[in-house]
Amino acid sequence: MTTASPAAGVVSFEEARHIVEKHAGRISPGEAESTYLLSAGGRVLAESIVADRDFPPFPRATRDGFAVRAQDVAEVPSRLKLIGEIKAGDSSTSTVKVEQGQAVSIMTGAPLPSGADAVVMVEYTSQSKSTVEVKRSVKSGENYVSRGAEARQGQSLLDRGTRLDHAAIALAASVGKGTLQVFRKAHITVLATGDEVVTIDQTPGPSQIRNSNTYSLAAQIHNAGGEPILLPVAPDERGRLKALIEEGFKSDLLLLAGGVSMGKYDLVEEVLSELNAEFYFTGAQIQPGRPIVFGSCKRQTRAGAPAPHLHGRYFFGLPGNPVSTMVTFELFVRPMIQALNGGKPQPLIFLKARLKSDVRTKTGLKRFLPAVLSGEFENAEVELARWQGSGDIAALAGANCYLVIPPDREQISAGEWVSLLMR
Ligand code: AMP
Ligand code: MG
């Protein structure tokens, strides 16, 4: 791994993303703990979930109708003798056998009786007391799922490292797992910086602003499955900033917000350098968010003594402009949190929609601009939100996605397909 000096290392968006993914891929998960299935949403599995029996455990009817021998209804209409009824939950299948010319009334979810090899939907039949007339043929195997077709007993259904969404939770429920082994949530420290930034319960002076970045980051960390730890705002002063950064390195990942631009009082990179930080990049060719910094702190010695808890702690220095902070989290921080949580870092995939009105930009940077996706069903349209730049939180709050503009495009016309990052 090469050490870039803080002054160097501005890379393309794709390069920056790949650098983060490379580091995320090397992270080994933390300890496991157990959780109730009902609280497991968003957590990452620390065990694999195995089928405790065949799925389905019996040949399961998928329609209400009549269990038949397909060959008996090859020619229609065909009249069959009704010999019984099986509803979901019945265990009478062993006693019922469908012979030539016979049918059994069956409900969705019920076990197919022996002898039968298809289910005719009730819509294509008419029933009298003891017979049923079938008006449409079925093929062998139609309208039921054979035993074990979805999974065999002992087969792995969910791998360790899977993030539990509602479908994964349903699968765990289906094998009777009321408690699950999951990885401990990664602890992510948030450290906002800036002399002008005051806490939200203070009345800001004429040139002060309230701290919003700590709150947007905490919400994004929760959403990514991490546990935020919030530090007080660091002033633009070396000593205090350093102490707070050291505090942040006790957690799994440190997110700094602000103080990474080129200004005289942007001290974050300098202080990180004093702490022997290794920088992987110190900027990306994007807008908003160009000054983003990513690195790790290998070791820190205080008064010459080694401090083992500081080994290999990753950090991001996010730009302080609120929109930049939020965008750069989505672009770069999320995969690190996924990995620290024990999951597989997910690739970033943009969706496509048609542009609603022309866009003009300058070339040179890949842009992620607040935009509004509207329309319905297959007719999605996107247009830029009106905004005053990277400090315009209200514009972003009114938007629902980012429009992704490649660095070589000056003009994109209405009707063109464009890429989006949803949020
Ligand atoms: P910086 O990245 O420190 O140069 O800050 C860029 C802009 O973002 C400045 O206008 C700051 O006032 C603003 N800013 C920095 N930190 C925060 C914060 N925690 N909450 C809201 N705005 C901030
Ligand atoms: Mg600042």
CSV table of N, CA, C and O in Angstrom, one decimal, residues 263-334:
chain,number,residue,atom,x,y,z
A,263,GLY,N,-8.5,25.9,3.1
A,263,GLY,CA,-8.4,27.1,3.9
A,263,GLY,C,-7.4,27.0,5.0
A,263,GLY,O,-6.9,25.9,5.3
A,264,LYS,N,-7.0,28.2,5.5
A,264,LYS,CA,-5.9,28.3,6.5
A,264,LYS,C,-6.3,27.5,7.7
A,264,LYS,O,-5.4,27.0,8.4
A,265,TYR,N,-7.6,27.4,8.0
A,265,TYR,CA,-8.0,26.8,9.3
A,265,TYR,C,-8.6,25.4,9.1
A,265,TYR,O,-9.2,24.9,9.9
A,266,ASP,N,-8.4,24.9,7.9
A,266,ASP,CA,-8.8,23.5,7.6
A,266,ASP,C,-7.6,22.6,8.1
A,266,ASP,O,-6.7,22.3,7.3
A,267,LEU,N,-7.7,22.1,9.3
A,267,LEU,CA,-6.6,21.5,10.0
A,267,LEU,C,-6.6,20.0,10.1
A,267,LEU,O,-5.7,19.4,10.6
A,268,VAL,N,-7.7,19.4,9.6
A,268,VAL,CA,-7.9,18.0,9.8
A,268,VAL,C,-6.8,17.2,9.2
A,268,VAL,O,-6.2,16.3,9.9
A,269,GLU,N,-6.4,17.4,8.0
A,269,GLU,CA,-5.3,16.6,7.4
A,269,GLU,C,-4.0,16.8,8.1
A,269,GLU,O,-3.3,15.8,8.3
A,270,GLU,N,-3.7,18.0,8.5
A,270,GLU,CA,-2.5,18.3,9.2
A,270,GLU,C,-2.4,17.5,10.5
A,270,GLU,O,-1.4,16.8,10.8
A,271,VAL,N,-3.5,17.5,11.2
A,271,VAL,CA,-3.5,16.9,12.5
A,271,VAL,C,-3.5,15.3,12.4
A,271,VAL,O,-2.8,14.6,13.1
A,272,LEU,N,-4.2,14.9,11.3
A,272,LEU,CA,-4.1,13.4,11.1
A,272,LEU,C,-2.7,13.0,10.7
A,272,LEU,O,-2.2,11.9,11.1
A,273,SER,N,-2.0,13.8,10.0
A,273,SER,CA,-0.6,13.5,9.6
A,273,SER,C,0.2,13.5,10.9
A,273,SER,O,1.1,12.6,11.0
A,274,GLU,N,0.0,14.4,11.8
A,274,GLU,CA,0.8,14.4,13.1
A,274,GLU,C,0.5,13.1,13.8
A,274,GLU,O,1.3,12.6,14.6
A,275,LEU,N,-0.6,12.5,13.5
A,275,LEU,CA,-1.0,11.2,14.2
A,275,LEU,C,-0.6,10.0,13.4
A,275,LEU,O,-1.1,8.9,13.5
A,276,ASN,N,0.4,10.2,12.4
A,276,ASN,CA,0.9,9.2,11.6
A,276,ASN,C,-0.1,8.5,10.7
A,276,ASN,O,-0.1,7.3,10.4
A,277,ALA,N,-1.1,9.3,10.2
A,277,ALA,CA,-2.1,8.7,9.4
A,277,ALA,C,-1.5,8.4,8.0
A,277,ALA,O,-0.6,9.0,7.5
A,278,GLU,N,-2.1,7.4,7.4
A,278,GLU,CA,-1.8,7.0,6.0
A,278,GLU,C,-3.0,7.4,5.2
A,278,GLU,O,-4.1,7.1,5.5
A,279,PHE,N,-2.7,8.2,4.1
A,279,PHE,CA,-3.8,8.7,3.3
A,279,PHE,C,-3.9,7.8,2.0
A,279,PHE,O,-2.9,7.6,1.3
A,280,TYR,N,-5.1,7.4,1.7
A,280,TYR,CA,-5.3,6.6,0.4
A,280,TYR,C,-5.7,7.5,-0.7
A,280,TYR,O,-5.4,7.2,-1.8
A,281,PHE,N,-6.5,8.5,-0.4
A,281,PHE,CA,-6.7,9.6,-1.3
A,281,PHE,C,-7.1,10.8,-0.5
A,281,PHE,O,-7.6,10.7,0.6
A,282,THR,N,-6.8,12.0,-1.1
A,282,THR,CA,-7.1,13.2,-0.4
A,282,THR,C,-8.0,14.1,-1.3
A,282,THR,O,-8.0,15.4,-1.1
A,283,GLY,N,-8.7,13.5,-2.2
A,283,GLY,CA,-9.7,14.3,-3.0
A,283,GLY,C,-10.2,13.4,-4.1
A,283,GLY,O,-9.5,12.4,-4.5
A,284,ALA,N,-11.4,13.7,-4.5
A,284,ALA,CA,-12.0,12.9,-5.7
A,284,ALA,C,-12.5,13.9,-6.6
A,284,ALA,O,-13.0,15.0,-6.2
A,285,GLN,N,-12.4,13.6,-7.9
A,285,GLN,CA,-12.9,14.5,-9.0
A,285,GLN,C,-14.4,14.5,-9.1
A,285,GLN,O,-15.0,14.0,-10.0
A,286,ILE,N,-15.1,15.0,-8.0
A,286,ILE,CA,-16.5,14.9,-7.9
A,286,ILE,C,-17.0,16.3,-7.5
A,286,ILE,O,-16.3,17.1,-6.9
A,287,GLN,N,-18.3,16.5,-7.7
A,287,GLN,CA,-19.0,17.7,-7.2
A,287,GLN,C,-20.4,17.4,-6.8
A,287,GLN,O,-21.1,16.8,-7.7
A,288,PRO,N,-20.9,17.6,-5.6
A,288,PRO,CA,-20.1,18.1,-4.5
A,288,PRO,C,-19.2,17.0,-3.9
A,288,PRO,O,-19.4,15.9,-4.2
A,289,GLY,N,-18.3,17.5,-3.0
A,289,GLY,CA,-17.5,16.6,-2.2
A,289,GLY,C,-16.1,16.4,-2.6
A,289,GLY,O,-15.4,15.5,-2.1
A,290,ARG,N,-15.6,17.3,-3.5
A,290,ARG,CA,-14.2,17.1,-4.0
A,290,ARG,C,-13.1,16.9,-2.9
A,290,ARG,O,-12.2,16.1,-3.1
A,291,PRO,N,-13.1,17.7,-1.8
A,291,PRO,CA,-12.0,17.5,-0.8
A,291,PRO,C,-12.0,16.2,0.0
A,291,PRO,O,-11.2,16.1,1.0
A,292,ILE,N,-12.9,15.3,-0.3
A,292,ILE,CA,-13.0,14.1,0.6
A,292,ILE,C,-11.6,13.4,0.8
A,292,ILE,O,-10.8,13.2,-0.1
A,293,VAL,N,-11.4,12.9,2.0
A,293,VAL,CA,-10.1,12.3,2.4
A,293,VAL,C,-10.5,10.9,3.0
A,293,VAL,O,-11.4,10.7,3.8
A,294,PHE,N,-9.6,9.9,2.6
A,294,PHE,CA,-9.8,8.6,3.2
A,294,PHE,C,-8.4,8.0,3.6
A,294,PHE,O,-7.5,8.2,2.8
A,295,GLY,N,-8.4,7.4,4.8
A,295,GLY,CA,-7.1,6.9,5.2
A,295,GLY,C,-7.2,6.0,6.4
A,295,GLY,O,-8.4,5.7,6.9
A,296,SER,N,-6.1,5.7,7.0
A,296,SER,CA,-6.2,4.9,8.3
A,296,SER,C,-5.0,5.4,9.1
A,296,SER,O,-4.0,5.9,8.6
A,297,CYS,N,-5.2,5.2,10.4
A,297,CYS,CA,-4.1,5.6,11.4
A,297,CYS,C,-3.5,4.3,11.9
A,297,CYS,O,-4.2,3.5,12.6
A,298,LYS,N,-2.3,4.0,11.5
A,298,LYS,CA,-1.7,2.8,11.8
A,298,LYS,C,-1.3,2.7,13.3
A,298,LYS,O,-1.6,1.7,14.0
A,299,ARG,N,-0.7,3.7,13.8
A,299,ARG,CA,-0.3,3.7,15.2
A,299,ARG,C,-0.1,5.1,15.7
A,299,ARG,O,0.2,6.0,15.0
A,300,GLN,N,-0.4,5.2,17.0
A,300,GLN,CA,-0.2,6.5,17.6
A,300,GLN,C,0.5,6.3,18.9
A,300,GLN,O,0.2,5.4,19.7
A,301,THR,N,1.5,7.1,19.1
A,301,THR,CA,2.2,7.0,20.4
A,301,THR,C,2.0,8.2,21.2
A,301,THR,O,2.2,9.3,20.7
A,302,ARG,N,1.6,8.1,22.4
A,302,ARG,CA,1.5,9.3,23.3
A,302,ARG,C,2.6,9.2,24.3
A,302,ARG,O,2.7,8.2,25.0
A,303,ALA,N,3.4,10.2,24.3
A,303,ALA,CA,4.6,10.2,25.2
A,303,ALA,C,5.4,8.9,25.0
A,303,ALA,O,5.9,8.3,25.9
A,304,GLY,N,5.6,8.5,23.7
A,304,GLY,CA,6.4,7.4,23.4
A,304,GLY,C,5.8,6.0,23.7
A,304,GLY,O,6.3,5.0,23.3
A,305,ALA,N,4.6,6.0,24.3
A,305,ALA,CA,4.0,4.7,24.7
A,305,ALA,C,3.1,4.2,23.5
A,305,ALA,O,2.4,5.0,23.0
A,306,PRO,N,3.2,2.9,23.1
A,306,PRO,CA,2.3,2.4,22.1
A,306,PRO,C,0.9,2.4,22.5
A,306,PRO,O,0.6,2.3,23.7
A,307,ALA,N,0.0,2.7,21.6
A,307,ALA,CA,-1.4,2.7,21.9
A,307,ALA,C,-2.1,1.7,21.0
A,307,ALA,O,-2.6,2.1,19.9
A,308,PRO,N,-2.2,0.5,21.4
A,308,PRO,CA,-2.6,-0.6,20.5
A,308,PRO,C,-4.1,-0.4,20.0
A,308,PRO,O,-4.4,-0.8,18.9
A,309,HIS,N,-4.9,0.3,20.7
A,309,HIS,CA,-6.3,0.5,20.2
A,309,HIS,C,-6.4,1.4,19.0
A,309,HIS,O,-7.4,1.4,18.3
A,310,LEU,N,-5.3,2.0,18.6
A,310,LEU,CA,-5.3,2.9,17.5
A,310,LEU,C,-4.8,2.2,16.2
A,310,LEU,O,-4.8,2.8,15.1
A,311,HIS,N,-4.5,1.0,16.3
A,311,HIS,CA,-3.9,0.3,15.1
A,311,HIS,C,-5.0,0.2,14.0
A,311,HIS,O,-6.1,-0.3,14.2
A,312,GLY,N,-4.6,0.6,12.8
A,312,GLY,CA,-5.4,0.3,11.6
A,312,GLY,C,-6.8,0.9,11.7
A,312,GLY,O,-7.7,0.3,11.1
A,313,ARG,N,-7.0,2.0,12.3
A,313,ARG,CA,-8.3,2.6,12.4
A,313,ARG,C,-8.6,3.4,11.1
A,313,ARG,O,-7.8,4.3,10.8
A,314,TYR,N,-9.6,3.2,10.5
A,314,TYR,CA,-10.0,3.9,9.2
A,314,TYR,C,-10.7,5.2,9.6
A,314,TYR,O,-11.4,5.3,10.6
A,315,PHE,N,-10.5,6.2,8.7
A,315,PHE,CA,-11.2,7.5,8.9
A,315,PHE,C,-11.6,8.0,7.5
A,315,PHE,O,-10.9,7.7,6.5
A,316,PHE,N,-12.6,8.8,7.5
A,316,PHE,CA,-12.9,9.6,6.3
A,316,PHE,C,-12.9,11.1,6.8
A,316,PHE,O,-13.5,11.4,7.9
A,317,GLY,N,-12.4,12.0,6.1
A,317,GLY,CA,-12.5,13.4,6.3
A,317,GLY,C,-13.5,13.9,5.2
A,317,GLY,O,-13.2,13.9,4.0
A,318,LEU,N,-14.8,14.1,5.7
A,318,LEU,CA,-15.8,14.5,4.7
A,318,LEU,C,-15.9,16.0,4.7
A,318,LEU,O,-15.7,16.7,5.7
A,319,PRO,N,-16.1,16.6,3.5
A,319,PRO,CA,-16.2,18.0,3.4
A,319,PRO,C,-17.4,18.5,4.3
A,319,PRO,O,-18.4,17.8,4.4
A,320,GLY,N,-17.3,19.7,4.8
A,320,GLY,CA,-18.3,20.2,5.8
A,320,GLY,C,-19.6,20.7,5.2
A,320,GLY,O,-20.6,20.8,6.0
A,321,ASN,N,-19.6,21.1,4.0
A,321,ASN,CA,-20.8,21.6,3.4
A,321,ASN,C,-21.9,20.5,3.5
A,321,ASN,O,-21.6,19.4,3.1
A,322,PRO,N,-23.0,20.8,4.1
A,322,PRO,CA,-24.0,19.7,4.4
A,322,PRO,C,-24.3,18.8,3.3
A,322,PRO,O,-24.4,17.6,3.5
A,323,VAL,N,-24.5,19.3,2.1
A,323,VAL,CA,-24.9,18.4,1.0
A,323,VAL,C,-23.7,17.5,0.6
A,323,VAL,O,-23.8,16.3,0.4
A,324,SER,N,-22.5,18.1,0.6
A,324,SER,CA,-21.3,17.3,0.4
A,324,SER,C,-21.1,16.2,1.4
A,324,SER,O,-20.7,15.1,1.0
A,325,THR,N,-21.3,16.5,2.6
A,325,THR,CA,-21.2,15.5,3.7
A,325,THR,C,-22.2,14.3,3.4
A,325,THR,O,-21.8,13.2,3.5
A,326,MET,N,-23.4,14.7,3.1
A,326,MET,CA,-24.4,13.6,2.8
A,326,MET,C,-24.1,12.8,1.6
A,326,MET,O,-24.2,11.6,1.6
A,327,VAL,N,-23.7,13.5,0.5
A,327,VAL,CA,-23.4,12.7,-0.7
A,327,VAL,C,-22.2,11.9,-0.6
A,327,VAL,O,-22.2,10.7,-1.0
A,328,THR,N,-21.1,12.4,0.0
A,328,THR,CA,-19.9,11.6,0.1
A,328,THR,C,-20.1,10.4,1.1
A,328,THR,O,-19.5,9.3,0.9
A,329,PHE,N,-21.0,10.5,2.0
A,329,PHE,CA,-21.3,9.3,2.9
A,329,PHE,C,-21.8,8.2,1.9
A,329,PHE,O,-21.4,7.1,2.0
A,330,GLU,N,-22.8,8.6,1.1
A,330,GLU,CA,-23.5,7.6,0.3
A,330,GLU,C,-22.5,7.0,-0.7
A,330,GLU,O,-22.5,5.8,-1.0
A,331,LEU,N,-21.6,7.8,-1.2
A,331,LEU,CA,-20.7,7.3,-2.3
A,331,LEU,C,-19.5,6.5,-1.7
A,331,LEU,O,-19.1,5.5,-2.4
A,332,PHE,N,-19.1,6.8,-0.5
A,332,PHE,CA,-17.8,6.2,-0.1
A,332,PHE,C,-17.9,5.5,1.3
A,332,PHE,O,-17.2,4.5,1.6
A,333,VAL,N,-18.7,6.0,2.2
A,333,VAL,CA,-18.6,5.5,3.6
A,333,VAL,C,-19.4,4.3,3.8
A,333,VAL,O,-19.0,3.3,4.5
A,334,ARG,N,-20.6,4.2,3.1
A,334,ARG,CA,-21.5,3.1,3.3
A,334,ARG,C,-20.8,1.7,3.1
A,334,ARG,O,-21.0,0.8,4.0
